Amino acid sequence: APEQRGSASGLHALGFAVGMALGPAIGTPLYQLSPKFAAVFGASVLLAGLAASALLPGGTLALQPRGQRVAGKLTLPLHGIFAYGFAESALFALYPAVLVEAGMRVSQIGIIFLCFVVGSIIATLPLTRLGDTIGRRRTLSGCVLVGTLGVLGLLWAPTFPLLLACATLAGGAVGSSYALNVALVGDQLSAEELPSGMALFTIALGLGCVAGPLVTGAAVAAFGGAVTFVPTAIVFAALLARLAADLPEAERHLQRH
């Protein structure tokens, strides 16, 4: 049902976050034994997933001949999921290298990433339920604001405990934004348009994942590790401005319905 769409998307995102949590928790000690052990473990999990997918019922989703019309309805969630992909890819692709260069141990880096994912696991369902109650755009706005502060805290936190707190905060906010954006797609489209909409959603996520390391890597190369998440903060600020501009119209739409 539309009034429960955020919670349903939250369960999907929660499964994703649990997998992200198990990766650092299991992979870090394996890496400390041998990098080969960690690589073999990751490959084994992927193969297990491939085998499990073969047992699922088959089916294909054809794109509807209305791609441009569907895209026009999804400008906000496409912007949101691009920002999510940008942030996540910058975090996982470049932040570990910045921390290693700063002299941090592998075990400490694993704890930071574990806190990020644990924050996502803890916050996703409560925040998506909140979105069902007070509005998904308003809840997403809060997540984007807190996520911006959290990722900047990952750079500038003066102590390790505070760094872990920022990682948990950023994980809860950024991770929950994924589920909220999925729910916004469902809000805007009919059942017939959903296959096309989710295809566009996946493309926007992929573009964000590509742009994140490229732009962030160029910034780090030019200005150093202290600016690692400044590009992410700029992307989030643009999304927050977009949400603020759209919020009054969204609230009027809700009142009419």
mmCIF file of C-alpha atoms in Angstrom, residues 4-257:
data_model
loop_
_atom_site.group_PDB
_atom_site.id
_atom_site.type_symbol
_atom_site.label_atom_id
_atom_site.label_comp_id
_atom_site.label_asym_id
_atom_site.label_seq_id
_atom_site.Cartn_x
_atom_site.Cartn_y
_atom_site.Cartn_z
ATOM 1 C CA GLN A 4 3.519 1.579 3.774
ATOM 2 C CA ARG A 5 5.799 1.937 0.777
ATOM 3 C CA GLY A 6 8.604 3.500 2.792
ATOM 4 C CA SER A 7 8.619 0.636 5.288
ATOM 5 C CA ALA A 8 8.700 -1.936 2.487
ATOM 6 C CA SER A 9 11.607 -0.117 0.847
ATOM 7 C CA GLY A 10 13.269 -0.002 4.257
ATOM 8 C CA LEU A 11 13.212 -3.807 4.511
ATOM 9 C CA HIS A 12 14.885 -4.019 1.101
ATOM 10 C CA ALA A 13 17.555 -1.524 2.166
ATOM 11 C CA LEU A 14 17.984 -3.299 5.488
ATOM 12 C CA GLY A 15 18.953 -6.533 3.726
ATOM 13 C CA PHE A 16 21.476 -4.565 1.678
ATOM 14 C CA ALA A 17 22.894 -2.960 4.838
ATOM 15 C CA VAL A 18 23.219 -6.284 6.674
ATOM 16 C CA GLY A 19 25.357 -7.581 3.830
ATOM 17 C CA MET A 20 27.460 -4.417 4.010
ATOM 18 C CA ALA A 21 27.939 -4.939 7.744
ATOM 19 C CA LEU A 22 29.036 -8.555 7.406
ATOM 20 C CA GLY A 23 31.634 -7.627 4.790
ATOM 21 C CA PRO A 24 33.897 -5.551 7.084
ATOM 22 C CA ALA A 25 33.125 -7.740 10.108
ATOM 23 C CA ILE A 26 34.285 -10.922 8.371
ATOM 24 C CA GLY A 27 36.588 -9.548 5.678
ATOM 25 C CA THR A 28 38.838 -7.454 7.931
ATOM 26 C CA PRO A 29 40.155 -10.335 10.098
ATOM 27 C CA LEU A 30 40.520 -12.485 6.970
ATOM 28 C CA TYR A 31 42.525 -9.710 5.313
ATOM 29 C CA GLN A 32 44.794 -9.505 8.344
ATOM 30 C CA LEU A 33 45.498 -13.245 7.968
ATOM 31 C CA SER A 34 46.026 -12.917 4.229
ATOM 32 C CA PRO A 35 44.567 -10.665 1.510
ATOM 33 C CA LYS A 36 43.967 -13.826 -0.524
ATOM 34 C CA PHE A 37 41.642 -15.185 2.168
ATOM 35 C CA ALA A 38 39.526 -12.021 1.991
ATOM 36 C CA ALA A 39 39.397 -12.172 -1.809
ATOM 37 C CA VAL A 40 38.392 -15.839 -1.817
ATOM 38 C CA PHE A 41 35.680 -15.137 0.760
ATOM 39 C CA GLY A 42 34.228 -12.307 -1.345
ATOM 40 C CA ALA A 43 34.275 -14.417 -4.493
ATOM 41 C CA SER A 44 32.587 -17.294 -2.665
ATOM 42 C CA VAL A 45 29.768 -15.040 -1.462
ATOM 43 C CA LEU A 46 29.203 -13.767 -5.017
ATOM 44 C CA LEU A 47 29.106 -17.315 -6.370
ATOM 45 C CA ALA A 48 26.641 -18.323 -3.649
ATOM 46 C CA GLY A 49 24.422 -15.397 -4.605
ATOM 47 C CA LEU A 50 24.596 -16.396 -8.257
ATOM 48 C CA ALA A 51 23.593 -19.960 -7.372
ATOM 49 C CA ALA A 52 20.701 -18.724 -5.224
ATOM 50 C CA SER A 53 19.436 -16.436 -7.985
ATOM 51 C CA ALA A 54 19.276 -19.402 -10.348
ATOM 52 C CA LEU A 55 16.658 -20.958 -8.043
ATOM 53 C CA LEU A 56 14.360 -17.924 -8.219
ATOM 54 C CA PRO A 57 11.422 -17.823 -10.641
ATOM 55 C CA GLY A 58 12.451 -16.458 -14.017
ATOM 56 C CA GLY A 59 11.044 -13.463 -15.797
ATOM 57 C CA THR A 60 12.017 -10.409 -17.772
ATOM 58 C CA LEU A 61 11.058 -6.790 -17.447
ATOM 59 C CA ALA A 62 10.671 -4.901 -20.678
ATOM 60 C CA LEU A 63 11.184 -1.153 -20.780
ATOM 61 C CA GLN A 64 7.982 0.676 -21.603
ATOM 62 C CA PRO A 65 7.925 3.000 -24.660
ATOM 63 C CA ARG A 66 7.566 6.035 -22.402
ATOM 64 C CA GLY A 67 11.088 6.478 -21.038
ATOM 65 C CA GLN A 68 11.162 10.265 -21.328
ATOM 66 C CA ARG A 69 7.762 10.672 -19.660
ATOM 67 C CA VAL A 70 8.804 8.377 -16.811
ATOM 68 C CA ALA A 71 12.112 10.201 -16.361
ATOM 69 C CA GLY A 72 10.240 13.499 -16.117
ATOM 70 C CA LYS A 73 8.307 12.165 -13.125
ATOM 71 C CA LEU A 74 11.449 10.957 -11.354
ATOM 72 C CA THR A 75 13.809 13.914 -11.440
ATOM 73 C CA LEU A 76 13.914 14.146 -7.636
ATOM 74 C CA PRO A 77 14.514 10.452 -6.753
ATOM 75 C CA LEU A 78 16.982 10.159 -9.647
ATOM 76 C CA HIS A 79 18.869 13.133 -8.231
ATOM 77 C CA GLY A 80 18.683 11.561 -4.777
ATOM 78 C CA ILE A 81 19.978 8.144 -5.789
ATOM 79 C CA PHE A 82 22.775 9.743 -7.835
ATOM 80 C CA ALA A 83 23.860 11.568 -4.658
ATOM 81 C CA TYR A 84 23.652 8.318 -2.676
ATOM 82 C CA GLY A 85 25.817 6.456 -5.205
ATOM 83 C CA PHE A 86 28.282 9.350 -5.284
ATOM 84 C CA ALA A 87 28.674 9.314 -1.500
ATOM 85 C CA GLU A 88 28.863 5.538 -1.077
ATOM 86 C CA SER A 89 31.414 5.035 -3.854
ATOM 87 C CA ALA A 90 33.614 7.867 -2.595
ATOM 88 C CA LEU A 91 33.471 6.414 0.899
ATOM 89 C CA PHE A 92 34.310 2.834 0.011
ATOM 90 C CA ALA A 93 36.695 3.497 -2.880
ATOM 91 C CA LEU A 94 38.860 6.323 -1.545
ATOM 92 C CA TYR A 95 38.338 6.864 2.179
ATOM 93 C CA PRO A 96 40.284 3.718 3.200
ATOM 94 C CA ALA A 97 43.316 4.919 1.229
ATOM 95 C CA VAL A 98 43.095 8.331 2.903
ATOM 96 C CA LEU A 99 42.954 6.682 6.334
ATOM 97 C CA VAL A 100 45.901 4.382 5.565
ATOM 98 C CA GLU A 101 47.934 7.367 4.394
ATOM 99 C CA ALA A 102 47.061 9.095 7.674
ATOM 100 C CA GLY A 103 48.597 6.148 9.546
ATOM 101 C CA MET A 104 45.458 4.373 10.716
ATOM 102 C CA ARG A 105 45.548 0.606 11.254
ATOM 103 C CA VAL A 106 43.488 -1.789 9.137
ATOM 104 C CA SER A 107 41.581 -2.963 12.210
ATOM 105 C CA GLN A 108 40.561 0.632 13.013
ATOM 106 C CA ILE A 109 39.443 1.215 9.437
ATOM 107 C CA GLY A 110 37.293 -1.905 9.625
ATOM 108 C CA ILE A 111 35.614 -0.587 12.790
ATOM 109 C CA ILE A 112 34.862 2.754 11.112
ATOM 110 C CA PHE A 113 33.154 1.065 8.175
ATOM 111 C CA LEU A 114 31.342 -1.326 10.458
ATOM 112 C CA CYS A 115 29.929 1.668 12.377
ATOM 113 C CA PHE A 116 28.817 3.228 9.103
ATOM 114 C CA VAL A 117 26.859 0.129 8.132
ATOM 115 C CA VAL A 118 25.522 -0.485 11.641
ATOM 116 C CA GLY A 119 24.166 3.064 11.604
ATOM 117 C CA SER A 120 22.352 2.257 8.380
ATOM 118 C CA ILE A 121 20.893 -0.937 9.856
ATOM 119 C CA ILE A 122 19.683 0.821 13.009
ATOM 120 C CA ALA A 123 18.185 3.870 11.296
ATOM 121 C CA THR A 124 16.662 2.593 8.054
ATOM 122 C CA LEU A 125 13.385 1.110 9.302
ATOM 123 C CA PRO A 126 12.612 3.901 11.827
ATOM 124 C CA LEU A 127 13.342 6.616 9.265
ATOM 125 C CA THR A 128 11.354 4.985 6.471
ATOM 126 C CA ARG A 129 8.408 4.577 8.841
ATOM 127 C CA LEU A 130 8.805 8.224 9.757
ATOM 128 C CA GLY A 131 8.675 9.004 6.055
ATOM 129 C CA ASP A 132 5.380 7.129 5.793
ATOM 130 C CA THR A 133 4.051 9.319 8.635
ATOM 131 C CA ILE A 134 5.332 12.850 8.016
ATOM 132 C CA GLY A 135 6.270 12.666 4.340
ATOM 133 C CA ARG A 136 9.179 11.080 2.509
ATOM 134 C CA ARG A 137 10.562 14.302 1.064
ATOM 135 C CA ARG A 138 10.698 15.928 4.493
ATOM 136 C CA THR A 139 12.394 12.867 5.977
ATOM 137 C CA LEU A 140 14.813 12.687 3.050
ATOM 138 C CA SER A 141 15.686 16.353 3.595
ATOM 139 C CA GLY A 142 16.658 15.573 7.184
ATOM 140 C CA CYS A 143 18.730 12.587 6.063
ATOM 141 C CA VAL A 144 20.599 14.669 3.483
ATOM 142 C CA LEU A 145 21.354 17.404 6.026
ATOM 143 C CA VAL A 146 22.562 14.970 8.710
ATOM 144 C CA GLY A 147 24.474 12.935 6.107
ATOM 145 C CA THR A 148 26.325 16.050 4.951
ATOM 146 C CA LEU A 149 27.389 16.881 8.498
ATOM 147 C CA GLY A 150 28.303 13.240 9.142
ATOM 148 C CA VAL A 151 30.598 12.803 6.138
ATOM 149 C CA LEU A 152 32.360 16.085 6.881
ATOM 150 C CA GLY A 153 32.813 14.836 10.448
ATOM 151 C CA LEU A 154 34.591 11.778 9.021
ATOM 152 C CA LEU A 155 37.293 14.167 7.838
ATOM 153 C CA TRP A 156 37.535 16.571 10.710
ATOM 154 C CA ALA A 157 36.645 14.608 13.866
ATOM 155 C CA PRO A 158 39.515 15.205 16.343
ATOM 156 C CA THR A 159 39.296 11.858 18.185
ATOM 157 C CA PHE A 160 38.702 8.244 17.180
ATOM 158 C CA PRO A 161 35.503 7.825 19.296
ATOM 159 C CA LEU A 162 34.050 10.955 17.698
ATOM 160 C CA LEU A 163 35.044 9.601 14.292
ATOM 161 C CA LEU A 164 33.074 6.428 15.047
ATOM 162 C CA ALA A 165 30.080 8.516 16.107
ATOM 163 C CA CYS A 166 30.225 10.457 12.822
ATOM 164 C CA ALA A 167 30.469 7.199 10.871
ATOM 165 C CA THR A 168 27.374 5.849 12.622
ATOM 166 C CA LEU A 169 25.487 9.093 12.057
ATOM 167 C CA ALA A 170 26.474 9.299 8.400
ATOM 168 C CA GLY A 171 25.608 5.641 7.849
ATOM 169 C CA GLY A 172 22.154 6.060 9.332
ATOM 170 C CA ALA A 173 21.375 9.144 7.255
ATOM 171 C CA VAL A 174 22.952 8.198 3.924
ATOM 172 C CA GLY A 175 21.880 4.556 4.098
ATOM 173 C CA SER A 176 18.260 5.465 4.827
ATOM 174 C CA SER A 177 18.178 7.828 1.854
ATOM 175 C CA TYR A 178 18.405 4.807 -0.469
ATOM 176 C CA ALA A 179 15.124 3.358 0.795
ATOM 177 C CA LEU A 180 13.410 6.749 0.788
ATOM 178 C CA ASN A 181 14.392 7.321 -2.841
ATOM 179 C CA VAL A 182 13.075 3.882 -3.810
ATOM 180 C CA ALA A 183 9.768 4.739 -2.139
ATOM 181 C CA LEU A 184 9.613 8.072 -3.985
ATOM 182 C CA VAL A 185 9.879 6.183 -7.280
ATOM 183 C CA GLY A 186 6.843 4.110 -6.316
ATOM 184 C CA ASP A 187 4.968 7.259 -5.292
ATOM 185 C CA GLN A 188 5.382 8.826 -8.725
ATOM 186 C CA LEU A 189 4.714 5.904 -11.075
ATOM 187 C CA SER A 190 1.946 3.512 -11.992
ATOM 188 C CA ALA A 191 2.527 -0.246 -11.873
ATOM 189 C CA GLU A 192 3.062 -0.292 -15.653
ATOM 190 C CA GLU A 193 5.714 2.403 -15.424
ATOM 191 C CA LEU A 194 7.667 0.862 -12.555
ATOM 192 C CA PRO A 195 9.955 -1.377 -14.681
ATOM 193 C CA SER A 196 11.113 1.623 -16.710
ATOM 194 C CA GLY A 197 11.380 3.741 -13.591
ATOM 195 C CA MET A 198 13.522 1.238 -11.718
ATOM 196 C CA ALA A 199 15.760 0.842 -14.772
ATOM 197 C CA LEU A 200 16.334 4.602 -14.784
ATOM 198 C CA PHE A 201 16.865 4.480 -11.023
ATOM 199 C CA THR A 202 19.586 1.838 -11.441
ATOM 200 C CA ILE A 203 21.253 3.879 -14.200
ATOM 201 C CA ALA A 204 21.313 6.992 -11.989
ATOM 202 C CA LEU A 205 22.785 4.947 -9.131
ATOM 203 C CA GLY A 206 25.482 3.604 -11.450
ATOM 204 C CA LEU A 207 26.324 7.088 -12.715
ATOM 205 C CA GLY A 208 26.699 8.280 -9.140
ATOM 206 C CA CYS A 209 28.958 5.335 -8.317
ATOM 207 C CA VAL A 210 31.164 6.190 -11.303
ATOM 208 C CA ALA A 211 31.227 9.939 -10.691
ATOM 209 C CA GLY A 212 31.983 9.670 -6.966
ATOM 210 C CA PRO A 213 35.484 8.166 -7.182
ATOM 211 C CA LEU A 214 36.388 10.166 -10.310
ATOM 212 C CA VAL A 215 35.473 13.582 -8.916
ATOM 213 C CA THR A 216 36.632 12.808 -5.386
ATOM 214 C CA GLY A 217 39.892 11.304 -6.634
ATOM 215 C CA ALA A 218 40.611 14.449 -8.661
ATOM 216 C CA ALA A 219 39.887 16.627 -5.607
ATOM 217 C CA VAL A 220 42.134 14.533 -3.357
ATOM 218 C CA ALA A 221 44.933 14.560 -5.942
ATOM 219 C CA ALA A 222 44.706 18.343 -6.183
ATOM 220 C CA PHE A 223 44.121 19.332 -2.554
ATOM 221 C CA GLY A 224 44.866 16.292 -0.367
ATOM 222 C CA GLY A 225 42.855 13.956 1.835
ATOM 223 C CA ALA A 226 41.367 16.803 3.904
ATOM 224 C CA VAL A 227 38.845 17.451 1.088
ATOM 225 C CA THR A 228 37.815 13.828 0.503
ATOM 226 C CA PHE A 229 34.120 14.413 1.215
ATOM 227 C CA VAL A 230 33.853 18.031 0.112
ATOM 228 C CA PRO A 231 32.561 16.970 -3.361
ATOM 229 C CA THR A 232 30.003 14.738 -1.625
ATOM 230 C CA ALA A 233 28.928 17.647 0.577
ATOM 231 C CA ILE A 234 28.459 19.835 -2.525
ATOM 232 C CA VAL A 235 26.340 17.167 -4.236
ATOM 233 C CA PHE A 236 24.248 16.783 -1.065
ATOM 234 C CA ALA A 237 23.849 20.555 -0.738
ATOM 235 C CA ALA A 238 22.458 20.717 -4.283
ATOM 236 C CA LEU A 239 20.006 17.924 -3.455
ATOM 237 C CA LEU A 240 18.974 19.660 -0.223
ATOM 238 C CA ALA A 241 18.287 22.885 -2.136
ATOM 239 C CA ARG A 242 16.188 20.903 -4.606
ATOM 240 C CA LEU A 243 14.211 19.269 -1.799
ATOM 241 C CA ALA A 244 13.629 22.616 -0.104
ATOM 242 C CA ALA A 245 12.324 24.080 -3.365
ATOM 243 C CA ASP A 246 10.002 21.122 -4.021
ATOM 244 C CA LEU A 247 8.695 20.671 -0.479
ATOM 245 C CA PRO A 248 5.883 23.274 -0.530
ATOM 246 C CA GLU A 249 4.419 21.818 -3.742
ATOM 247 C CA ALA A 250 4.711 18.275 -2.356
ATOM 248 C CA GLU A 251 2.842 19.297 0.805
ATOM 249 C CA ARG A 252 0.061 20.896 -1.260
ATOM 250 C CA HIS A 253 -0.182 17.685 -3.282
ATOM 251 C CA LEU A 254 -0.541 15.626 -0.107
ATOM 252 C CA GLN A 255 -3.249 17.944 1.227
ATOM 253 C CA ARG A 256 -5.241 17.585 -2.002
ATOM 254 C CA HIS A 257 -5.104 13.790 -1.631
#
